[in-house]
């Protein structure tokens, strides 16, 4: 896969090296310093930093502003963008704005339904979905056009990504077909949902390999360390599309409460080591939810430190 | 058909408490089928209002009637005298009927007696389910006959999303995931390959986003 954009993430992936990305959730405030603080915790251990877009439909400082801040720190942001809150006018407008600050990576998402957040009474938009957002970014980048057909005098130069959840319904085959669809729509890299059920992930990956999809897209395996038994139970029972096998719950149960966080980190490192060598896995996306300080430990533990220079 | 539910009695009483001659107009169409605004419901509401006025010690007259359809002016014209004699009218029709009655009797106060919800089917008595969002550009031919616009919580054209879980929607476990249903149907039809073809952005102009919609059928209109 040849390099098409100035994205550092793209260059590292194209060079055949394992990539590591992580993410920052912006604050529920105007505090830009918090973004800098979180970024400083992880910046030397990752190739790019995702910024979430009002994740779980909770209002936060916007992804675009946080990405600009990261860019100004000399870092490599991945702007997450959901279609829940913006129509195609606002979406294309934000992409142009992000591009004007040299933001070179975008992750195209549909987004969680607003019922989960702090504004359940809001009217959602869903003018587009994630697949159509992928098509939109590729149209803007590769053909220099807006959806209206308007010719852009300058193009957003973004490396285009999407998420995929191998564990959601109906089954791994459909999830692999959806991966194929996202690739057709323009996805160049994929960050998966948090992986806990490794056998099921391998099933999904095998279908992707057999379909030739892993030749066309860089898959980054999603990793979220458990902070506690409570968190693992919550993920298992309360987060739709999340697959946490019972043996992991048992494993966390088997250690005293004050040791559970440590065990969660150990477990995440073991999983990374197992996934690292798999055909079709090109790196990791570490989602240490409000636990960014643990990212260095995970990256080192998985033998992925130091990070390459693109 | 259109599905509606009766408004809470307290809300209706609050509308009419300062009036004494009330006309309740039911509709023999959709709202009769879903038992929200037919003659039966008009009579129940009438009895409740009379009881309220009596207990409040107020002189009153409450009359119940229905028309075949409140979305046709010919039927609405037939209740002219009843409407003229009332201080206020409560319409038990859907939002369309309420507004059409208002247009015909422009100087009369008209209150809604139902909440109008959606176009749907009668799953069983007392359970009605939305099936169509009236987007004006039907895509059922490509989705196995199951509409993701009406039935997917994110009206996605490229589902299922990552929250589809054991056939259920992420919004809650009582909602079947529309894309799971579409997948099952496409499998039966031998059309699973559709799931690998991106469906491009929809033109919503025929949906909710071009102002109130109008259909003009020249073939049906008199010159």
Short mmCIF file of C-alpha atoms in Angstrom, two decimals:
data_model
loop_
_atom_site.label_atom_id
_atom_site.label_comp_id
_atom_site.label_asym_id
_atom_site.label_seq_id
_atom_site.Cartn_x
_atom_site.Cartn_y
_atom_site.Cartn_z
CA UNK A 1 0.00 0.00 0.00
CA UNK A 2 1.66 3.20 -1.16
CA UNK A 3 1.71 6.33 0.97
CA UNK A 4 -0.85 8.92 -0.15
CA UNK A 5 -0.87 11.47 2.67
CA UNK A 6 1.53 13.25 5.05
CA UNK A 7 0.22 11.09 7.90
CA UNK A 8 2.93 9.67 10.17
CA UNK A 9 0.62 6.81 11.04
CA UNK A 10 0.28 5.92 7.38
CA UNK A 11 4.06 6.05 6.85
CA UNK A 12 4.74 3.70 9.77
CA UNK A 13 2.08 1.25 8.62
CA UNK A 14 3.30 1.40 5.02
CA UNK A 15 6.84 0.64 6.19
CA UNK A 16 5.57 -2.68 7.55
CA UNK A 17 6.29 -1.82 11.19
CA UNK A 18 3.72 -2.44 13.92
CA UNK A 19 1.88 0.79 14.70
CA UNK A 20 0.57 1.86 18.08
CA UNK A 21 -2.22 4.37 18.54
CA UNK A 22 -4.04 5.40 21.66
CA UNK A 23 -6.84 7.75 22.50
CA UNK A 24 -7.73 10.73 24.62
CA UNK A 25 -11.22 11.61 25.74
CA UNK A 26 -11.51 15.42 25.87
CA UNK A 27 -12.68 16.97 29.14
CA UNK A 28 -16.25 17.98 29.97
CA UNK A 29 -14.97 21.52 30.39
CA UNK A 30 -13.00 24.25 28.66
CA UNK A 31 -9.76 22.97 30.13
CA UNK A 32 -7.28 22.57 27.30
CA UNK A 33 -4.51 21.83 29.80
CA UNK A 34 -6.13 18.49 30.56
CA UNK A 35 -5.73 17.45 26.93
CA UNK A 36 -2.06 18.45 27.03
CA UNK A 37 -1.57 16.56 30.28
CA UNK A 38 -3.07 13.35 28.86
CA UNK A 39 -1.15 13.72 25.62
CA UNK A 40 2.13 14.19 27.47
CA UNK A 41 1.55 10.94 29.37
CA UNK A 42 1.40 8.88 26.17
CA UNK A 43 3.09 10.84 23.38
CA UNK A 44 6.43 9.01 23.42
CA UNK A 45 4.77 5.61 23.32
CA UNK A 46 2.37 5.95 20.41
CA UNK A 47 2.48 6.96 16.74
CA UNK A 48 -0.81 8.80 16.75
CA UNK A 49 -3.43 9.87 19.27
CA UNK A 50 -7.14 9.52 18.61
CA UNK A 51 -9.44 12.15 20.02
CA UNK A 52 -12.94 10.89 20.70
CA UNK A 53 -16.01 12.74 19.46
CA UNK A 54 -18.44 13.12 22.38
CA UNK A 55 -18.10 9.43 23.17
CA UNK A 56 -21.10 7.67 24.68
CA UNK A 57 -23.04 10.78 23.63
CA UNK A 58 -21.77 12.81 26.56
CA UNK A 59 -20.98 16.43 25.73
CA UNK A 60 -17.27 17.14 25.82
CA UNK A 61 -14.85 19.64 24.37
CA UNK A 62 -14.95 19.01 20.62
CA UNK A 63 -12.64 16.60 18.87
CA UNK A 64 -11.59 19.19 16.31
CA UNK A 65 -10.36 21.70 18.90
CA UNK A 66 -8.55 18.99 20.86
CA UNK A 67 -6.90 17.72 17.65
CA UNK A 68 -5.69 21.24 16.84
CA UNK A 69 -4.17 21.44 20.32
CA UNK A 70 -2.35 18.14 19.80
CA UNK A 71 -1.14 19.34 16.42
CA UNK A 72 0.21 22.51 18.06
CA UNK A 73 2.10 20.30 20.51
CA UNK A 74 3.78 18.68 17.53
CA UNK A 75 1.83 15.43 17.88
CA UNK A 76 -0.12 13.32 15.38
CA UNK A 77 -3.85 13.45 16.03
CA UNK A 78 -6.52 11.13 14.64
CA UNK A 79 -9.76 13.07 14.57
CA UNK A 80 -12.71 10.84 15.41
CA UNK A 81 -15.90 11.99 13.78
CA UNK A 82 -19.37 10.60 14.31
CA UNK A 83 -22.38 11.17 12.09
CA UNK A 84 -24.77 11.35 15.04
CA UNK A 85 -24.60 15.08 15.61
CA UNK A 86 -23.78 16.59 12.23
CA UNK A 87 -25.29 16.56 8.80
CA UNK A 88 -23.24 16.41 5.62
CA UNK A 89 -22.85 20.20 5.58
CA UNK A 90 -21.29 20.33 9.05
CA UNK A 91 -19.25 17.16 8.47
CA UNK A 92 -17.58 18.45 5.31
CA UNK A 93 -17.08 21.84 6.93
CA UNK A 94 -15.30 20.28 9.92
CA UNK A 95 -13.13 18.15 7.64
CA UNK A 96 -12.02 21.26 5.75
CA UNK A 97 -11.33 23.02 9.05
CA UNK A 98 -9.31 20.09 10.39
CA UNK A 99 -7.34 19.86 7.15
CA UNK A 100 -6.52 23.57 7.35
CA UNK A 101 -4.61 22.80 10.57
CA UNK A 102 -2.78 19.84 9.06
CA UNK A 103 -4.82 17.15 10.76
CA UNK A 104 -3.96 14.16 8.60
CA UNK A 105 -5.96 11.29 10.09
CA UNK A 106 -9.66 10.76 10.50
CA UNK A 107 -11.67 7.92 12.01
CA UNK A 108 -15.16 7.66 10.52
CA UNK A 109 -17.84 6.51 12.96
CA UNK A 110 -21.62 6.48 13.16
CA UNK A 111 -21.48 7.02 16.92
CA UNK A 112 -23.35 5.76 19.94
CA UNK A 113 -27.04 6.55 20.11
CA UNK A 114 -27.76 9.66 22.19
CA UNK A 115 -29.84 7.65 24.67
CA UNK A 116 -26.61 6.65 26.44
CA UNK A 117 -25.46 10.17 27.15
CA UNK A 118 -26.38 13.24 29.13
CA UNK A 119 -28.69 14.61 26.44
CA UNK A 120 -31.04 11.71 25.78
CA UNK A 121 -33.75 14.18 24.70
CA UNK A 122 -31.70 15.52 21.79
CA UNK A 123 -32.64 15.04 18.15
CA UNK A 124 -30.02 12.96 16.41
CA UNK A 125 -28.94 13.61 12.84
CA UNK A 126 -27.65 10.46 11.13
CA UNK A 127 -27.80 12.14 7.74
CA UNK A 128 -24.92 9.81 6.85
CA UNK A 129 -23.54 6.67 8.46
CA UNK A 130 -19.92 5.61 8.95
CA UNK A 131 -19.68 3.97 5.52
CA UNK A 132 -21.04 7.06 3.80
CA UNK A 133 -18.65 9.23 5.84
CA UNK A 134 -15.75 7.14 4.53
CA UNK A 135 -16.98 7.71 0.97
CA UNK A 136 -17.26 11.43 1.69
CA UNK A 137 -13.69 11.82 2.97
CA UNK A 138 -12.30 9.82 0.03
CA UNK A 139 -14.31 11.93 -2.41
CA UNK A 140 -12.91 15.11 -0.88
CA UNK A 141 -9.35 13.79 -0.77
CA UNK A 142 -9.06 11.79 -3.99
CA UNK A 143 -11.38 13.66 -6.31
CA UNK A 144 -11.21 17.08 -4.68
CA UNK A 145 -14.97 17.34 -4.58
CA UNK A 146 -17.67 17.99 -2.05
CA UNK A 147 -20.75 15.75 -2.09
CA UNK A 148 -22.50 18.52 -3.99
CA UNK A 149 -20.00 18.14 -6.83
CA UNK A 150 -18.27 21.42 -5.93
CA UNK A 151 -14.59 21.36 -6.94
CA UNK A 152 -12.33 22.14 -4.00
CA UNK A 153 -9.37 24.40 -4.79
CA UNK A 154 -7.41 22.53 -2.08
CA UNK A 155 -8.01 19.04 -0.75
CA UNK A 156 -8.04 17.58 2.76
CA UNK A 157 -5.09 15.21 2.87
CA UNK A 158 -6.22 12.63 5.37
CA UNK A 159 -5.42 9.00 6.07
CA UNK A 160 -8.85 7.47 6.37
CA UNK A 161 -9.87 4.99 9.03
CA UNK A 162 -12.89 3.26 10.45
CA UNK A 163 -13.81 1.07 13.38
CA UNK A 164 -15.12 -2.45 13.23
CA UNK A 165 -16.49 -4.65 15.96
CA UNK A 166 -15.78 -8.33 15.30
CA UNK A 167 -17.88 -9.27 18.34
CA UNK A 168 -21.16 -7.55 17.50
CA UNK A 169 -24.12 -9.29 15.92
CA UNK A 170 -25.19 -11.14 13.90
CA UNK A 171 -21.92 -13.12 13.56
CA UNK A 172 -18.25 -12.91 12.60
CA UNK A 173 -19.02 -13.53 8.92
CA UNK A 174 -21.28 -10.48 8.67
CA UNK A 175 -18.74 -8.44 10.63
CA UNK A 176 -16.06 -9.45 8.12
CA UNK A 177 -18.42 -8.56 5.26
CA UNK A 178 -18.91 -5.17 6.84
CA UNK A 179 -15.15 -4.78 7.00
CA UNK A 180 -15.09 -5.50 3.26
CA UNK A 181 -17.76 -2.88 2.75
CA UNK A 182 -15.81 -0.28 4.70
CA UNK A 183 -12.71 -1.03 2.64
CA UNK A 184 -14.74 -0.59 -0.55
CA UNK A 185 -16.02 2.71 0.83
CA UNK A 186 -12.46 3.91 1.41
CA UNK A 187 -11.12 2.72 4.77
CA UNK A 188 -7.32 2.46 4.80
CA UNK A 189 -6.90 1.56 8.45
CA UNK A 190 -9.20 -0.10 10.98
CA UNK A 191 -9.21 0.20 14.76
CA UNK A 192 -11.21 -2.64 16.25
CA UNK A 193 -13.50 -2.69 19.26
CA UNK A 194 -11.81 -3.85 22.49
CA UNK A 195 -10.68 -7.46 22.14
CA UNK A 196 -11.20 -9.85 25.03
CA UNK A 197 -12.41 -12.95 23.22
CA UNK A 198 -9.28 -13.87 21.31
CA UNK A 199 -10.62 -17.07 19.69
CA UNK A 200 -13.53 -15.11 18.22
CA UNK A 201 -11.21 -12.34 17.06
CA UNK A 202 -9.05 -14.94 15.31
CA UNK A 203 -12.14 -16.36 13.58
CA UNK A 204 -13.01 -12.90 12.27
CA UNK A 205 -9.43 -12.21 11.26
CA UNK A 206 -9.18 -15.51 9.37
CA UNK A 207 -12.23 -14.63 7.27
CA UNK A 208 -10.66 -11.23 6.59
CA UNK A 209 -7.36 -12.83 5.58
CA UNK A 210 -9.13 -15.40 3.36
CA UNK A 211 -11.09 -12.64 1.64
CA UNK A 212 -7.84 -10.79 0.96
CA UNK A 213 -9.00 -7.86 3.10
CA UNK A 214 -5.86 -7.69 5.22
CA UNK A 215 -3.91 -6.95 2.04
CA UNK A 216 -6.06 -3.85 1.53
CA UNK A 217 -6.36 -2.40 5.00
CA UNK A 218 -4.21 -2.04 8.13
CA UNK A 219 -5.93 -3.59 11.13
CA UNK A 220 -5.03 -2.24 14.57
CA UNK A 221 -6.23 -4.49 17.38
CA UNK A 222 -8.25 -2.68 20.05
CA UNK A 223 -6.99 -3.10 23.61
CA UNK A 224 -8.66 -1.83 26.79
CA UNK A 225 -7.12 -2.92 30.08
CA UNK A 226 -9.49 -3.75 32.94
CA UNK A 227 -9.12 -1.46 35.94
CA UNK A 228 -11.17 -3.72 38.17
CA UNK A 229 -13.52 -6.68 38.33
CA UNK A 230 -16.42 -4.19 38.39
CA UNK A 231 -15.32 -2.68 35.09
CA UNK A 232 -15.02 -6.12 33.47
CA UNK A 233 -18.51 -7.05 34.66
CA UNK A 234 -19.88 -3.74 33.44
CA UNK A 235 -18.32 -4.22 30.00
CA UNK A 236 -19.69 -7.75 29.80
CA UNK A 237 -23.25 -7.00 30.77
CA UNK A 238 -23.86 -3.34 30.04
CA UNK A 239 -21.95 -2.43 26.89
CA UNK A 240 -23.77 -3.65 23.77
CA UNK A 241 -21.58 -5.55 21.32
CA UNK A 242 -18.85 -6.20 23.91
CA UNK A 243 -17.70 -9.80 24.41
CA UNK A 244 -15.96 -10.51 27.72
CA UNK A 245 -15.45 -14.26 28.25
CA UNK A 246 -16.21 -15.69 31.70
CA UNK A 247 -12.66 -16.94 32.21
CA UNK A 248 -11.38 -13.35 32.29
CA UNK A 249 -13.99 -12.43 34.90
CA UNK A 250 -12.91 -15.47 36.93
CA UNK A 251 -9.27 -14.48 36.62
CA UNK A 252 -9.94 -11.00 38.04
CA UNK A 253 -12.13 -12.53 40.76
CA UNK A 254 -9.17 -14.65 41.76
CA UNK A 255 -7.05 -11.70 42.88
CA UNK A 256 -7.63 -9.32 45.82
CA UNK A 257 -9.33 -6.03 45.00
CA UNK A 258 -6.18 -3.94 45.38
CA UNK A 259 -4.35 -6.20 42.90
CA UNK A 260 -7.06 -6.22 40.21
CA UNK A 261 -5.74 -3.21 38.30
CA UNK A 262 -2.31 -4.80 38.14
CA UNK A 263 -3.86 -8.05 36.94
CA UNK A 264 -5.82 -6.13 34.30
CA UNK A 265 -2.59 -4.65 32.94
CA UNK A 266 -0.89 -8.05 32.98
CA UNK A 267 -3.84 -9.54 31.09
CA UNK A 268 -3.78 -6.77 28.46
CA UNK A 269 -0.04 -7.28 27.89
CA UNK A 270 -0.52 -11.04 27.49
CA UNK A 271 -3.23 -10.42 24.91
CA UNK A 272 -1.05 -7.95 23.02
CA UNK A 273 1.77 -10.48 22.94
CA UNK A 274 -0.57 -13.13 21.58
CA UNK A 275 -2.11 -10.83 18.95
CA UNK A 276 1.17 -9.24 17.89
CA UNK A 277 2.31 -12.09 15.72
CA UNK A 278 -1.00 -12.73 13.94
CA UNK A 279 -1.16 -12.48 10.18
CA UNK A 280 -3.28 -9.42 9.43
CA UNK A 281 -2.69 -7.52 12.69
CA UNK A 282 -0.61 -4.44 11.92
CA UNK A 283 -0.50 -2.95 15.39
CA UNK A 284 -2.60 -1.84 18.32
CA UNK A 285 -5.10 0.79 19.29
CA UNK A 286 -4.96 1.17 23.07
CA UNK A 287 -8.07 2.62 24.67
CA UNK A 288 -7.05 3.10 28.30
CA UNK A 289 -10.26 4.79 29.40
CA UNK A 290 -9.32 7.53 31.91
CA UNK A 291 -6.18 5.50 32.56
CA UNK A 292 -3.79 7.05 30.06
CA UNK A 293 -0.86 6.80 32.46
CA UNK A 294 -0.81 3.03 31.92
CA UNK A 295 -0.20 3.24 28.16
CA UNK A 296 3.64 3.32 28.50
CA UNK A 297 3.57 0.14 30.59
CA UNK A 298 1.41 -1.65 28.01
CA UNK A 299 3.53 -0.58 25.06
CA UNK A 300 6.77 -1.58 26.81
CA UNK A 301 5.26 -4.84 28.07
CA UNK A 302 4.22 -5.80 24.55
CA UNK A 303 7.76 -5.13 23.29
CA UNK A 304 6.68 -2.20 21.14
CA UNK A 305 8.98 0.43 22.65
CA UNK A 306 10.77 2.52 21.48
CA UNK A 307 8.48 3.73 18.71
CA UNK A 308 9.93 4.12 15.24
CA UNK A 309 10.44 7.53 13.65
CA UNK A 310 8.39 7.68 10.50
CA UNK B 1 -52.34 3.06 9.43
CA UNK B 2 -51.62 6.04 11.64
CA UNK B 3 -51.19 5.14 15.30
CA UNK B 4 -52.18 7.42 18.17
CA UNK B 5 -52.82 7.22 21.90
CA UNK B 6 -55.32 9.15 24.01
CA UNK B 7 -53.92 12.17 25.81
CA UNK B 8 -54.04 11.99 29.64
CA UNK B 9 -57.40 13.17 30.98
CA UNK B 10 -55.71 15.77 33.22
CA UNK B 11 -54.17 17.44 30.19
CA UNK B 12 -57.50 17.62 28.37
CA UNK B 13 -59.30 18.93 31.47
CA UNK B 14 -56.66 21.64 31.69
CA UNK B 15 -57.45 22.67 28.10
CA UNK B 16 -61.23 22.85 28.58
CA UNK B 17 -61.70 23.84 32.21
CA UNK B 18 -62.71 27.40 31.31
CA UNK B 19 -65.24 26.32 28.64
CA UNK B 20 -68.67 24.85 29.21
CA UNK B 21 -69.98 23.69 25.82
CA UNK B 22 -67.67 21.06 24.48
CA UNK B 23 -67.86 19.07 21.24
CA UNK B 24 -65.76 15.93 21.06
CA UNK B 25 -65.17 14.82 17.47
CA UNK B 26 -63.87 11.30 16.97
CA UNK B 27 -62.71 9.83 13.70
CA UNK B 28 -63.83 6.49 12.22
CA UNK B 29 -60.47 5.96 10.48
CA UNK B 30 -57.07 5.03 11.87
CA UNK B 31 -57.68 6.20 15.43
CA UNK B 32 -60.73 3.92 15.69
CA UNK B 33 -58.61 0.92 14.72
CA UNK B 34 -55.97 1.68 17.35
CA UNK B 35 -58.69 2.54 19.91
CA UNK B 36 -57.51 6.06 20.58
CA UNK B 37 -60.12 8.29 18.96
CA UNK B 38 -63.22 6.48 17.72
CA UNK B 39 -66.80 6.75 19.01
CA UNK B 40 -66.01 4.50 21.98
CA UNK B 41 -63.14 6.75 23.10
CA UNK B 42 -65.21 9.89 22.42
CA UNK B 43 -67.93 8.59 24.74
CA UNK B 44 -65.41 7.63 27.45
CA UNK B 45 -63.87 11.10 27.30
CA UNK B 46 -67.33 12.72 27.27
CA UNK B 47 -68.35 10.85 30.41
CA UNK B 48 -65.14 11.81 32.16
CA UNK B 49 -65.55 15.48 31.28
CA UNK B 50 -69.19 15.54 32.42
CA UNK B 51 -68.10 14.01 35.73
CA UNK B 52 -65.39 16.64 36.06
CA UNK B 53 -67.77 19.56 35.36
CA UNK B 54 -70.41 18.13 37.72
CA UNK B 55 -67.90 17.70 40.55
CA UNK B 56 -66.60 21.21 39.90
CA UNK B 57 -70.21 22.53 40.07
CA UNK B 58 -70.09 24.00 36.56
CA UNK B 59 -72.97 24.19 34.05
CA UNK B 60 -71.91 22.31 30.99
CA UNK B 61 -72.86 20.53 27.78
CA UNK B 62 -70.64 17.84 26.29
CA UNK B 63 -71.56 16.30 22.95
CA UNK B 64 -69.80 13.38 21.28
CA UNK B 65 -69.83 12.70 17.55
CA UNK B 66 -67.58 11.12 14.95
CA UNK B 67 -66.98 11.57 11.25
CA UNK B 68 -65.90 8.97 8.71
CA UNK B 69 -62.55 10.70 8.24
CA UNK B 70 -61.29 14.01 9.57
CA UNK B 71 -58.76 14.21 6.74
CA UNK B 72 -61.59 14.85 4.21
CA UNK B 73 -63.33 18.21 4.20
CA UNK B 74 -66.57 16.73 2.86
CA UNK B 75 -66.98 14.77 6.11
CA UNK B 76 -65.89 17.71 8.26
CA UNK B 77 -68.51 19.89 6.55
CA UNK B 78 -71.21 17.59 7.90
CA UNK B 79 -70.64 18.67 11.54
CA UNK B 80 -70.87 22.41 10.86
CA UNK B 81 -73.82 23.07 13.19
CA UNK B 82 -72.36 21.06 16.06
CA UNK B 83 -69.06 22.90 15.77
CA UNK B 84 -70.72 26.33 15.57
CA UNK B 85 -72.69 25.64 18.79
CA UNK B 86 -69.66 24.58 20.84
CA UNK B 87 -67.32 26.86 22.79
CA UNK B 88 -64.44 24.52 22.10
CA UNK B 89 -63.86 21.36 20.11
CA UNK B 90 -61.72 18.39 21.08
CA UNK B 91 -60.62 16.42 18.05
CA UNK B 92 -59.65 12.79 18.59
CA UNK B 93 -58.25 12.44 15.07
CA UNK B 94 -54.58 12.22 14.25
CA UNK B 95 -52.63 15.45 13.91
CA UNK B 96 -53.71 15.71 10.28
CA UNK B 97 -57.40 15.54 11.14
CA UNK B 98 -57.04 18.01 14.02
CA UNK B 99 -55.40 20.52 11.72
CA UNK B 100 -57.87 20.01 8.89
CA UNK B 101 -60.78 20.55 11.27
CA UNK B 102 -59.03 23.72 12.47
CA UNK B 103 -58.60 24.94 8.89
CA UNK B 104 -62.29 24.43 8.17
CA UNK B 105 -63.52 26.09 11.35
CA UNK B 106 -60.89 28.76 11.51
CA UNK B 107 -62.37 30.87 14.31
CA UNK B 108 -63.17 27.97 16.60
CA UNK B 109 -60.86 26.78 19.38
CA UNK B 110 -59.83 23.19 18.67
CA UNK B 111 -57.83 21.06 21.12
CA UNK B 112 -56.00 17.81 20.39
CA UNK B 113 -57.34 14.82 22.30
CA UNK B 114 -54.70 12.31 21.19
CA UNK B 115 -50.95 12.11 20.70
CA UNK B 116 -50.11 10.99 17.17
CA UNK B 117 -47.12 8.67 16.97
CA UNK B 118 -46.35 6.93 13.70
CA UNK B 119 -47.44 4.87 10.70
CA UNK B 120 -47.55 1.29 11.79
CA UNK B 121 -49.09 -2.13 11.89
CA UNK B 122 -51.36 -3.90 14.35
CA UNK B 123 -49.06 -6.48 15.89
CA UNK B 124 -51.85 -7.46 18.24
CA UNK B 125 -54.60 -5.63 20.11
CA UNK B 126 -52.89 -2.90 22.10
CA UNK B 127 -49.52 -3.31 20.41
CA UNK B 128 -48.71 -1.26 17.35
CA UNK B 129 -45.33 -1.12 15.68
CA UNK B 130 -43.78 1.40 13.37
CA UNK B 131 -42.75 0.02 10.00
CA UNK B 132 -42.38 3.00 7.68
CA UNK B 133 -40.94 6.48 8.14
CA UNK B 134 -42.48 7.85 4.96
CA UNK B 135 -39.13 8.83 3.47
CA UNK B 136 -40.64 9.15 0.00
CA UNK B 137 -37.98 6.97 -1.66
CA UNK B 138 -38.66 3.34 -0.78
CA UNK B 139 -35.57 1.13 -0.50
CA UNK B 140 -37.27 -2.10 0.61
CA UNK B 141 -36.22 -3.83 -2.60
CA UNK B 142 -32.59 -3.74 -1.48
CA UNK B 143 -33.02 -4.47 2.23
CA UNK B 144 -34.93 -7.71 2.17
CA UNK B 145 -38.22 -5.89 2.72
CA UNK B 146 -37.22 -4.54 6.15
CA UNK B 147 -36.87 -0.77 6.49
CA UNK B 148 -33.73 0.43 8.27
CA UNK B 149 -34.89 4.04 8.19
CA UNK B 150 -37.94 3.32 10.30
CA UNK B 151 -36.54 0.40 12.27
CA UNK B 152 -32.84 1.09 12.89
CA UNK B 153 -32.36 3.55 15.76
CA UNK B 154 -29.64 5.29 13.77
CA UNK B 155 -31.49 5.00 10.43
CA UNK B 156 -28.31 3.48 9.01
CA UNK B 157 -28.15 2.36 5.42
CA UNK B 158 -24.99 0.34 6.08
CA UNK B 159 -25.66 -1.57 9.28
CA UNK B 160 -25.46 -3.38 11.56
CA UNK B 161 -23.55 -0.98 13.82
CA UNK B 162 -21.15 -2.17 16.48
CA UNK B 163 -23.88 -2.14 19.10
CA UNK B 164 -25.98 -4.90 17.53
CA UNK B 165 -26.08 -7.57 20.23
CA UNK B 166 -27.75 -10.98 19.95
CA UNK B 167 -30.29 -9.60 17.51
CA UNK B 168 -31.10 -6.59 19.69
CA UNK B 169 -30.48 -2.87 19.26
CA UNK B 170 -27.95 -1.05 21.45
CA UNK B 171 -30.70 1.36 22.50
CA UNK B 172 -32.45 -1.35 24.47
CA UNK B 173 -33.00 -5.08 24.50
CA UNK B 174 -36.68 -4.78 23.52
CA UNK B 175 -35.84 -3.39 20.10
CA UNK B 176 -34.94 -5.93 17.42
CA UNK B 177 -31.85 -4.84 15.49
CA UNK B 178 -33.22 -3.96 12.06
CA UNK B 179 -29.96 -4.92 10.37
CA UNK B 180 -29.98 -8.29 12.10
CA UNK B 181 -33.46 -8.82 10.65
CA UNK B 182 -32.24 -7.63 7.25
CA UNK B 183 -29.30 -10.03 7.42
CA UNK B 184 -31.59 -12.99 8.23
CA UNK B 185 -33.89 -12.10 5.37
CA UNK B 186 -31.08 -11.54 2.85
CA UNK B 187 -29.68 -14.93 3.78
CA UNK B 188 -33.01 -16.60 3.01
CA UNK B 189 -33.22 -14.69 -0.27
CA UNK B 190 -29.66 -15.60 -1.24
CA UNK B 191 -28.72 -11.92 -1.36
CA UNK B 192 -26.06 -11.72 1.37
CA UNK B 193 -23.64 -10.16 -1.14
CA UNK B 194 -25.62 -6.93 -0.69
CA UNK B 195 -23.96 -6.54 2.71
CA UNK B 196 -20.60 -5.93 1.03
CA UNK B 197 -21.80 -3.17 -1.27
CA UNK B 198 -21.67 0.35 0.20
CA UNK B 199 -24.99 2.16 0.03
CA UNK B 200 -24.30 5.82 -0.70
CA UNK B 201 -25.79 8.83 1.06
CA UNK B 202 -29.54 9.19 0.83
CA UNK B 203 -31.35 12.17 -0.61
CA UNK B 204 -33.55 13.23 2.30
CA UNK B 205 -35.45 15.86 0.34
CA UNK B 206 -38.40 13.51 -0.04
CA UNK B 207 -38.31 12.83 3.69
CA UNK B 208 -38.69 15.25 6.58
CA UNK B 209 -36.29 17.80 5.23
CA UNK B 210 -38.03 19.66 2.40
CA UNK B 211 -40.90 21.31 4.23
CA UNK B 212 -44.41 19.85 4.39
CA UNK B 213 -44.69 17.38 1.56
CA UNK B 214 -47.23 17.62 -1.22
CA UNK B 215 -48.22 14.98 -3.76
CA UNK B 216 -49.75 16.18 -6.99
CA UNK B 217 -51.19 13.42 -9.15
CA UNK B 218 -52.15 15.02 -12.44
CA UNK B 219 -53.69 11.75 -13.57
CA UNK B 220 -56.23 12.03 -10.75
CA UNK B 221 -56.92 15.73 -10.92
CA UNK B 222 -59.74 17.41 -12.79
CA UNK B 223 -58.58 19.97 -15.34
#
